[in-house]
Amino acid sequence: MSVSDAASKPAVPSAQPARLSTAEGFVSGALAACVSATVTNPAEVAKTRLQLDGELQSRTSGAAGRQKVYKNAFDALAKTWRYEGLAGVQRGLGAAYAYQIMLNGSRLGFYEPIRRRINRIAGRQTDAQTILGNLTAGALSGVVGAILGNPLFLVKARMQAYSPSNPVGAQHYYANAWDALRSVYRAEGFKGLCRGMDAAMLRTSMGSSVQLPAYNLAKSRLAEYLPATSIWTYLAASTFSGACVCLVMQPADTALTRMYNQSPNAIGPDGKPRGLLYKNPIDCLWKTLRAEGVRGWYKGSTAHLMRIAPHTIITLVVNEGITQWWINSKMTAST
């Protein structure tokens, strides 16, 4: 074929890279999060109980205050296993699955569509990576997940806090997640299921605003030294992302746990009526700061890191794997 003949042939448009739809991204994120929840739920149980242990108890109260039940994250896990067994360390797992489907299905599934829409509105290429755009997309997708998953997170926190042997904070017994949702609705109405939603939005927007942007930033930097699809790239980027999330989200996470665990008819660990302690997450953070100091905000931070680091790693790595498998399947089917 001559050069002129080649030049006269119409150019073949380059194939567009395959992408998952929003629904497919939701499913991928939900599956990945459920795998992660199975592994990290014991650390979540320990974190929840540590955040409620010594709630609003002054550090200088000494013998006048109720003695703390747990020394640290490892002590919480050990005592829970000793007195409650596997059911104790995996308490609230069913509710955790349902919550993860709503939260991370939304957070991972809606992140890319929101980010691309932000880029189009700003007049940039849809695949452009900007710090502000990524942070905004992460926060907005997190808020969507927090709203949808709020009732499930509420009952999960209450189920994880319940201990027949070492009670801390308000105690609520539910047979399962469905029983918990019905009980809360009967006792407090729809308002009860929405309890703590403002704290959930604060917590999740803070965590989501840094999770995926930190992951993508680390992955793009590591791609200069490691293959972009290497498992080591995914692991290193996920570890960095998890550490960032823990640092930023911990105070809001403590406020959320305490907001969720309170209710008008709450009973304290001493068996006495306790009622509502906080008006909103800001009030919770302020009262915690006055009674327990800054360290009160970071109660359970070791357990939180034990949970959030592997949770972030497993969720993002499994999500990457499912996404790549799905994309490859779509590309193969189209050829």
Tab-separated table of C-alpha atoms in Angstrom:
chain	number	residue	atom	x	y	z
A	1	MET	CA	0.000	0.000	0.000
A	2	SER	CA	1.374	3.414	-0.976
A	3	VAL	CA	1.747	6.278	1.464
A	4	SER	CA	-0.964	8.201	-0.347
A	5	ASP	CA	-3.361	5.248	-0.095
A	6	ALA	CA	-2.667	4.961	3.626
A	7	ALA	CA	-3.214	8.660	4.089
A	8	SER	CA	-6.518	8.507	2.212
A	9	LYS	CA	-7.953	5.779	4.501
A	10	PRO	CA	-10.139	7.135	7.303
A	11	ALA	CA	-8.511	7.050	10.725
A	12	VAL	CA	-9.766	4.319	13.002
A	13	PRO	CA	-10.971	5.872	16.253
A	14	SER	CA	-9.029	4.698	19.261
A	15	ALA	CA	-10.964	2.415	21.567
A	16	GLN	CA	-12.263	4.091	24.705
A	17	PRO	CA	-11.043	2.470	27.933
A	18	ALA	CA	-13.701	0.282	29.540
A	19	ARG	CA	-15.245	1.625	32.721
A	20	LEU	CA	-17.662	0.279	35.265
A	21	SER	CA	-21.089	1.833	35.438
A	22	THR	CA	-22.173	3.484	38.683
A	23	ALA	CA	-24.220	0.379	39.589
A	24	GLU	CA	-21.264	-1.924	38.843
A	25	GLY	CA	-18.970	0.293	40.894
A	26	PHE	CA	-21.468	0.142	43.776
A	27	VAL	CA	-21.500	-3.684	43.681
A	28	SER	CA	-17.706	-3.877	43.450
A	29	GLY	CA	-17.229	-1.558	46.428
A	30	ALA	CA	-19.881	-3.347	48.491
A	31	LEU	CA	-18.355	-6.794	47.933
A	32	ALA	CA	-14.871	-5.547	48.789
A	33	ALA	CA	-16.102	-3.878	51.988
A	34	CYS	CA	-17.906	-7.028	53.171
A	35	VAL	CA	-14.726	-9.070	52.773
A	36	SER	CA	-12.902	-6.459	54.823
A	37	ALA	CA	-15.603	-6.282	57.525
A	38	THR	CA	-15.250	-9.997	58.239
A	39	VAL	CA	-11.572	-9.510	59.095
A	40	THR	CA	-11.738	-6.183	60.911
A	41	ASN	CA	-14.967	-6.464	62.940
A	42	PRO	CA	-13.193	-7.655	66.147
A	43	ALA	CA	-11.050	-4.497	66.153
A	44	GLU	CA	-14.213	-2.447	65.595
A	45	VAL	CA	-15.826	-4.079	68.642
A	46	ALA	CA	-12.757	-3.236	70.740
A	47	LYS	CA	-12.692	0.348	69.429
A	48	THR	CA	-16.375	0.903	70.203
A	49	ARG	CA	-16.043	-0.345	73.773
A	50	LEU	CA	-12.879	1.662	74.437
A	51	GLN	CA	-14.557	4.837	73.197
A	52	LEU	CA	-17.392	4.307	75.688
A	53	ASP	CA	-15.236	3.133	78.607
A	54	GLY	CA	-15.060	5.936	81.190
A	55	GLU	CA	-17.396	8.147	79.148
A	56	LEU	CA	-17.364	11.729	80.516
A	57	GLN	CA	-15.433	10.503	83.536
A	58	SER	CA	-12.832	12.985	84.682
A	59	ARG	CA	-9.231	11.829	84.557
A	60	THR	CA	-8.796	13.160	88.125
A	61	SER	CA	-11.891	11.477	89.571
A	62	GLY	CA	-9.771	8.618	90.937
A	63	ALA	CA	-11.584	6.155	93.166
A	64	ALA	CA	-14.723	8.333	93.097
A	65	GLY	CA	-15.296	7.471	89.459
A	66	ARG	CA	-16.184	4.118	87.987
A	67	GLN	CA	-13.060	2.115	87.236
A	68	LYS	CA	-12.349	1.553	83.564
A	69	VAL	CA	-13.072	-1.938	82.291
A	70	TYR	CA	-10.390	-2.121	79.597
A	71	LYS	CA	-6.723	-1.099	79.697
A	72	ASN	CA	-6.104	-0.982	75.947
A	73	ALA	CA	-7.163	-2.490	72.627
A	74	PHE	CA	-5.469	-5.829	73.259
A	75	ASP	CA	-6.998	-6.096	76.730
A	76	ALA	CA	-10.436	-5.351	75.255
A	77	LEU	CA	-10.025	-8.080	72.642
A	78	ALA	CA	-8.695	-10.574	75.191
A	79	LYS	CA	-11.513	-9.970	77.696
A	80	THR	CA	-14.170	-10.048	75.022
A	81	TRP	CA	-12.848	-13.373	73.724
A	82	ARG	CA	-12.484	-14.818	77.239
A	83	TYR	CA	-15.985	-13.941	78.450
A	84	GLU	CA	-18.024	-13.843	75.232
A	85	GLY	CA	-16.136	-16.029	72.748
A	86	LEU	CA	-16.350	-15.744	68.969
A	87	ALA	CA	-19.873	-14.313	69.157
A	88	GLY	CA	-18.504	-11.474	71.276
A	89	VAL	CA	-15.578	-10.450	69.082
A	90	GLN	CA	-17.823	-10.675	65.999
A	91	ARG	CA	-20.779	-8.960	67.657
A	92	GLY	CA	-22.770	-6.857	65.184
A	93	LEU	CA	-21.224	-8.513	62.103
A	94	GLY	CA	-24.555	-8.870	60.294
A	95	ALA	CA	-25.292	-5.178	60.750
A	96	ALA	CA	-21.701	-4.421	59.700
A	97	TYR	CA	-22.231	-6.248	56.396
A	98	ALA	CA	-25.417	-4.348	55.642
A	99	TYR	CA	-23.797	-1.049	56.621
A	100	GLN	CA	-20.691	-1.672	54.510
A	101	ILE	CA	-22.853	-2.424	51.478
A	102	MET	CA	-24.560	0.951	51.826
A	103	LEU	CA	-21.527	3.005	52.870
A	104	ASN	CA	-18.692	1.679	50.739
A	105	GLY	CA	-20.939	0.702	47.866
A	106	SER	CA	-21.833	4.394	47.710
A	107	ARG	CA	-18.409	5.760	48.590
A	108	LEU	CA	-16.490	3.675	46.062
A	109	GLY	CA	-19.262	3.456	43.495
A	110	PHE	CA	-20.143	7.159	43.359
A	111	TYR	CA	-16.624	8.578	43.795
A	112	GLU	CA	-15.578	8.364	40.126
A	113	PRO	CA	-18.893	9.618	38.649
A	114	ILE	CA	-18.878	12.586	41.050
A	115	ARG	CA	-15.200	13.318	40.351
A	116	ARG	CA	-15.759	13.249	36.581
A	117	ARG	CA	-18.817	15.482	36.919
A	118	ILE	CA	-16.809	17.990	38.989
A	119	ASN	CA	-14.112	18.023	36.293
A	120	ARG	CA	-16.707	18.642	33.556
A	121	ILE	CA	-18.261	21.509	35.526
A	122	ALA	CA	-14.784	23.016	36.015
A	123	GLY	CA	-14.030	22.680	32.283
A	124	ARG	CA	-11.264	20.115	32.751
A	125	GLN	CA	-10.667	16.705	31.193
A	126	THR	CA	-12.906	14.189	32.930
A	127	ASP	CA	-9.926	12.034	33.953
A	128	ALA	CA	-7.934	14.982	35.387
A	129	GLN	CA	-6.631	14.469	38.941
A	130	THR	CA	-6.803	17.580	41.145
A	131	ILE	CA	-6.503	17.769	44.910
A	132	LEU	CA	-9.606	19.937	45.386
A	133	GLY	CA	-11.717	17.900	42.978
A	134	ASN	CA	-10.649	14.610	44.545
A	135	LEU	CA	-11.278	15.849	48.093
A	136	THR	CA	-14.718	17.167	47.146
A	137	ALA	CA	-15.692	13.945	45.356
A	138	GLY	CA	-14.487	11.861	48.292
A	139	ALA	CA	-16.417	13.954	50.810
A	140	LEU	CA	-19.653	14.006	48.770
A	141	SER	CA	-19.635	10.269	48.038
A	142	GLY	CA	-18.959	9.656	51.730
A	143	VAL	CA	-21.892	11.827	52.801
A	144	VAL	CA	-24.213	9.881	50.477
A	145	GLY	CA	-23.040	6.616	52.035
A	146	ALA	CA	-23.353	7.998	55.578
A	147	ILE	CA	-26.972	9.038	55.029
A	148	LEU	CA	-27.996	5.723	53.447
A	149	GLY	CA	-26.169	3.615	56.018
A	150	ASN	CA	-26.929	5.607	59.175
A	151	PRO	CA	-29.598	3.319	60.724
A	152	LEU	CA	-27.375	0.290	60.183
A	153	PHE	CA	-24.313	1.968	61.695
A	154	LEU	CA	-26.426	3.012	64.688
A	155	VAL	CA	-27.583	-0.527	65.486
A	156	LYS	CA	-24.108	-1.921	64.739
A	157	ALA	CA	-22.541	0.412	67.313
A	158	ARG	CA	-25.154	-0.474	69.940
A	159	MET	CA	-24.791	-4.203	69.326
A	160	GLN	CA	-20.987	-3.995	69.546
A	161	ALA	CA	-21.178	-1.985	72.775
A	162	TYR	CA	-23.406	-4.529	74.484
A	163	SER	CA	-21.599	-6.904	76.832
A	164	PRO	CA	-23.282	-9.144	79.415
A	165	SER	CA	-19.996	-9.515	81.319
A	166	ASN	CA	-18.078	-6.213	80.933
A	167	PRO	CA	-20.618	-3.464	80.172
A	168	VAL	CA	-19.479	0.033	79.214
A	169	GLY	CA	-21.624	2.992	78.175
A	170	ALA	CA	-25.341	2.603	77.573
A	171	GLN	CA	-26.427	-1.005	77.096
A	172	HIS	CA	-28.902	-2.116	74.423
A	173	TYR	CA	-29.610	-5.787	73.807
A	174	TYR	CA	-30.888	-6.855	70.377
A	175	ALA	CA	-31.232	-10.392	69.011
A	176	ASN	CA	-30.010	-9.347	65.552
A	177	ALA	CA	-29.800	-6.361	63.216
A	178	TRP	CA	-33.439	-6.629	62.086
A	179	ASP	CA	-34.632	-6.838	65.691
A	180	ALA	CA	-32.490	-3.799	66.480
A	181	LEU	CA	-34.002	-1.717	63.680
A	182	ARG	CA	-37.546	-2.664	64.757
A	183	SER	CA	-36.791	-1.987	68.435
A	184	VAL	CA	-35.296	1.441	67.764
A	185	TYR	CA	-38.225	2.389	65.531
A	186	ARG	CA	-40.797	1.227	68.100
A	187	ALA	CA	-39.071	3.057	70.959
A	188	GLU	CA	-37.932	6.253	69.222
A	189	GLY	CA	-39.684	6.389	65.850
A	190	PHE	CA	-38.048	7.426	62.589
A	191	LYS	CA	-36.123	10.110	64.489
A	192	GLY	CA	-34.388	7.354	66.436
A	193	LEU	CA	-33.119	5.716	63.234
A	194	CYS	CA	-31.711	9.089	62.159
A	195	ARG	CA	-29.945	9.648	65.486
A	196	GLY	CA	-26.316	10.620	64.974
A	197	MET	CA	-26.689	11.254	61.233
A	198	ASP	CA	-25.018	14.653	61.593
A	199	ALA	CA	-22.086	13.004	63.357
A	200	ALA	CA	-21.998	10.260	60.706
A	201	MET	CA	-21.860	12.831	57.917
A	202	LEU	CA	-19.056	14.690	59.717
A	203	ARG	CA	-17.089	11.494	60.338
A	204	THR	CA	-17.547	9.982	56.916
A	205	SER	CA	-16.941	13.171	54.957
A	206	MET	CA	-13.695	13.701	56.887
A	207	GLY	CA	-12.590	10.115	56.308
A	208	SER	CA	-13.720	9.931	52.697
A	209	SER	CA	-12.177	13.290	51.840
A	210	VAL	CA	-8.738	11.812	52.469
A	211	GLN	CA	-9.147	8.042	51.885
A	212	LEU	CA	-9.413	7.795	48.108
A	213	PRO	CA	-7.400	10.971	47.339
A	214	ALA	CA	-4.561	9.727	49.591
A	215	TYR	CA	-4.771	6.293	47.982
A	216	ASN	CA	-4.717	7.696	44.441
A	217	LEU	CA	-1.905	10.128	45.295
A	218	ALA	CA	0.250	7.383	46.782
A	219	LYS	CA	-0.515	5.031	43.896
A	220	SER	CA	0.434	7.635	41.276
A	221	ARG	CA	3.703	8.392	43.082
A	222	LEU	CA	4.539	4.724	43.550
A	223	ALA	CA	3.859	4.077	39.857
A	224	GLU	CA	7.145	5.870	39.150
A	225	TYR	CA	8.974	3.033	40.907
A	226	LEU	CA	6.623	0.040	40.800
A	227	PRO	CA	4.242	-1.364	38.183
A	228	ALA	CA	0.876	0.403	38.490
A	229	THR	CA	-0.990	-2.919	38.798
A	230	SER	CA	1.454	-4.502	41.251
A	231	ILE	CA	-0.025	-5.881	44.475
A	232	TRP	CA	2.765	-4.073	46.350
A	233	THR	CA	1.626	-0.768	44.871
A	234	TYR	CA	-1.932	-1.423	46.057
A	235	LEU	CA	-0.781	-2.496	49.539
A	236	ALA	CA	1.563	0.457	50.079
A	237	ALA	CA	-0.977	2.995	48.801
A	238	SER	CA	-3.727	1.456	50.954
A	239	THR	CA	-1.532	1.527	54.077
A	240	PHE	CA	-0.758	5.198	53.566
A	241	SER	CA	-4.446	5.936	52.970
A	242	GLY	CA	-5.511	4.073	56.131
A	243	ALA	CA	-3.065	6.005	58.322
A	244	CYS	CA	-4.342	9.318	56.917
A	245	VAL	CA	-7.963	8.315	57.546
A	246	CYS	CA	-7.280	7.299	61.155
A	247	LEU	CA	-5.499	10.559	61.953
A	248	VAL	CA	-8.205	12.788	60.489
A	249	MET	CA	-11.322	10.831	61.466
A	250	GLN	CA	-10.695	9.686	65.056
A	251	PRO	CA	-12.306	12.588	67.026
A	252	ALA	CA	-15.434	12.496	64.853
A	253	ASP	CA	-15.501	8.699	65.157
A	254	THR	CA	-15.487	8.909	68.955
A	255	ALA	CA	-18.313	11.465	68.867
A	256	LEU	CA	-20.291	9.241	66.501
A	257	THR	CA	-19.988	6.166	68.714
A	258	ARG	CA	-21.199	8.097	71.738
A	259	MET	CA	-24.032	9.785	69.846
A	260	TYR	CA	-25.230	6.443	68.496
A	261	ASN	CA	-25.084	4.661	71.831
A	262	GLN	CA	-27.266	7.188	73.643
A	263	SER	CA	-31.063	7.122	73.615
A	264	PRO	CA	-33.817	8.634	75.803
A	265	ASN	CA	-34.372	5.304	77.554
A	266	ALA	CA	-30.709	4.274	77.800
A	267	ILE	CA	-29.478	2.271	80.785
A	268	GLY	CA	-25.914	2.746	82.027
A	269	PRO	CA	-23.455	-0.048	82.845
A	270	ASP	CA	-24.495	0.307	86.494
A	271	GLY	CA	-28.089	-0.553	85.576
A	272	LYS	CA	-29.383	2.972	86.255
A	273	PRO	CA	-31.271	5.164	83.731
A	274	ARG	CA	-28.932	7.386	81.799
A	275	GLY	CA	-30.847	9.160	78.997
A	276	LEU	CA	-29.392	11.572	76.480
A	277	LEU	CA	-25.977	13.053	77.199
A	278	TYR	CA	-25.308	15.053	74.019
A	279	LYS	CA	-27.264	17.449	71.800
A	280	ASN	CA	-25.084	17.070	68.702
A	281	PRO	CA	-21.555	15.941	67.735
A	282	ILE	CA	-20.016	19.334	68.544
A	283	ASP	CA	-21.592	19.227	72.016
A	284	CYS	CA	-20.255	15.693	72.418
A	285	LEU	CA	-16.727	16.707	71.429
A	286	TRP	CA	-16.844	19.726	73.763
A	287	LYS	CA	-18.120	17.745	76.771
A	288	THR	CA	-15.569	15.007	76.100
A	289	LEU	CA	-12.782	17.587	75.912
A	290	ARG	CA	-13.837	19.225	79.203
A	291	ALA	CA	-14.138	15.945	81.113
A	292	GLU	CA	-11.424	13.792	79.538
A	293	GLY	CA	-9.110	16.153	77.681
A	294	VAL	CA	-7.851	15.740	74.115
A	295	ARG	CA	-6.985	12.120	74.891
A	296	GLY	CA	-10.718	11.487	75.240
A	297	TRP	CA	-11.137	12.287	71.545
A	298	TYR	CA	-8.536	9.680	70.692
A	299	LYS	CA	-9.803	6.874	72.906
A	300	GLY	CA	-9.559	3.612	71.048
A	301	SER	CA	-7.206	5.070	68.439
A	302	THR	CA	-4.953	1.991	68.555
A	303	ALA	CA	-7.951	-0.271	67.956
A	304	HIS	CA	-9.128	2.184	65.291
A	305	LEU	CA	-5.805	1.902	63.473
A	306	MET	CA	-5.908	-1.886	63.895
A	307	ARG	CA	-9.279	-1.746	62.185
A	308	ILE	CA	-8.941	1.049	59.620
A	309	ALA	CA	-5.513	0.091	58.221
A	310	PRO	CA	-6.392	-3.510	57.256
A	311	HIS	CA	-9.946	-2.419	56.398
A	312	THR	CA	-8.632	0.179	53.967
A	313	ILE	CA	-6.033	-2.200	52.535
A	314	ILE	CA	-8.443	-5.102	52.053
A	315	THR	CA	-11.289	-2.940	50.751
A	316	LEU	CA	-9.221	-1.020	48.217
A	317	VAL	CA	-7.116	-3.979	47.088
A	318	VAL	CA	-10.149	-6.279	46.693
A	319	ASN	CA	-12.059	-3.458	44.989
A	320	GLU	CA	-9.151	-2.982	42.578
A	321	GLY	CA	-9.128	-6.711	41.865
A	322	ILE	CA	-12.887	-6.916	41.265
A	323	THR	CA	-12.836	-3.749	39.155
A	324	GLN	CA	-9.965	-4.969	36.973
A	325	TRP	CA	-11.598	-8.379	36.550
A	326	TRP	CA	-14.871	-6.748	35.570
A	327	ILE	CA	-13.207	-4.348	33.118
A	328	ASN	CA	-11.189	-7.155	31.539
A	329	SER	CA	-14.348	-9.242	31.187
A	330	LYS	CA	-16.136	-6.356	29.471
A	331	MET	CA	-13.209	-5.751	27.133
A	332	THR	CA	-13.018	-9.454	26.274
A	333	ALA	CA	-16.746	-9.588	25.597
A	334	SER	CA	-16.536	-6.572	23.280
A	335	THR	CA	-13.753	-8.043	21.113
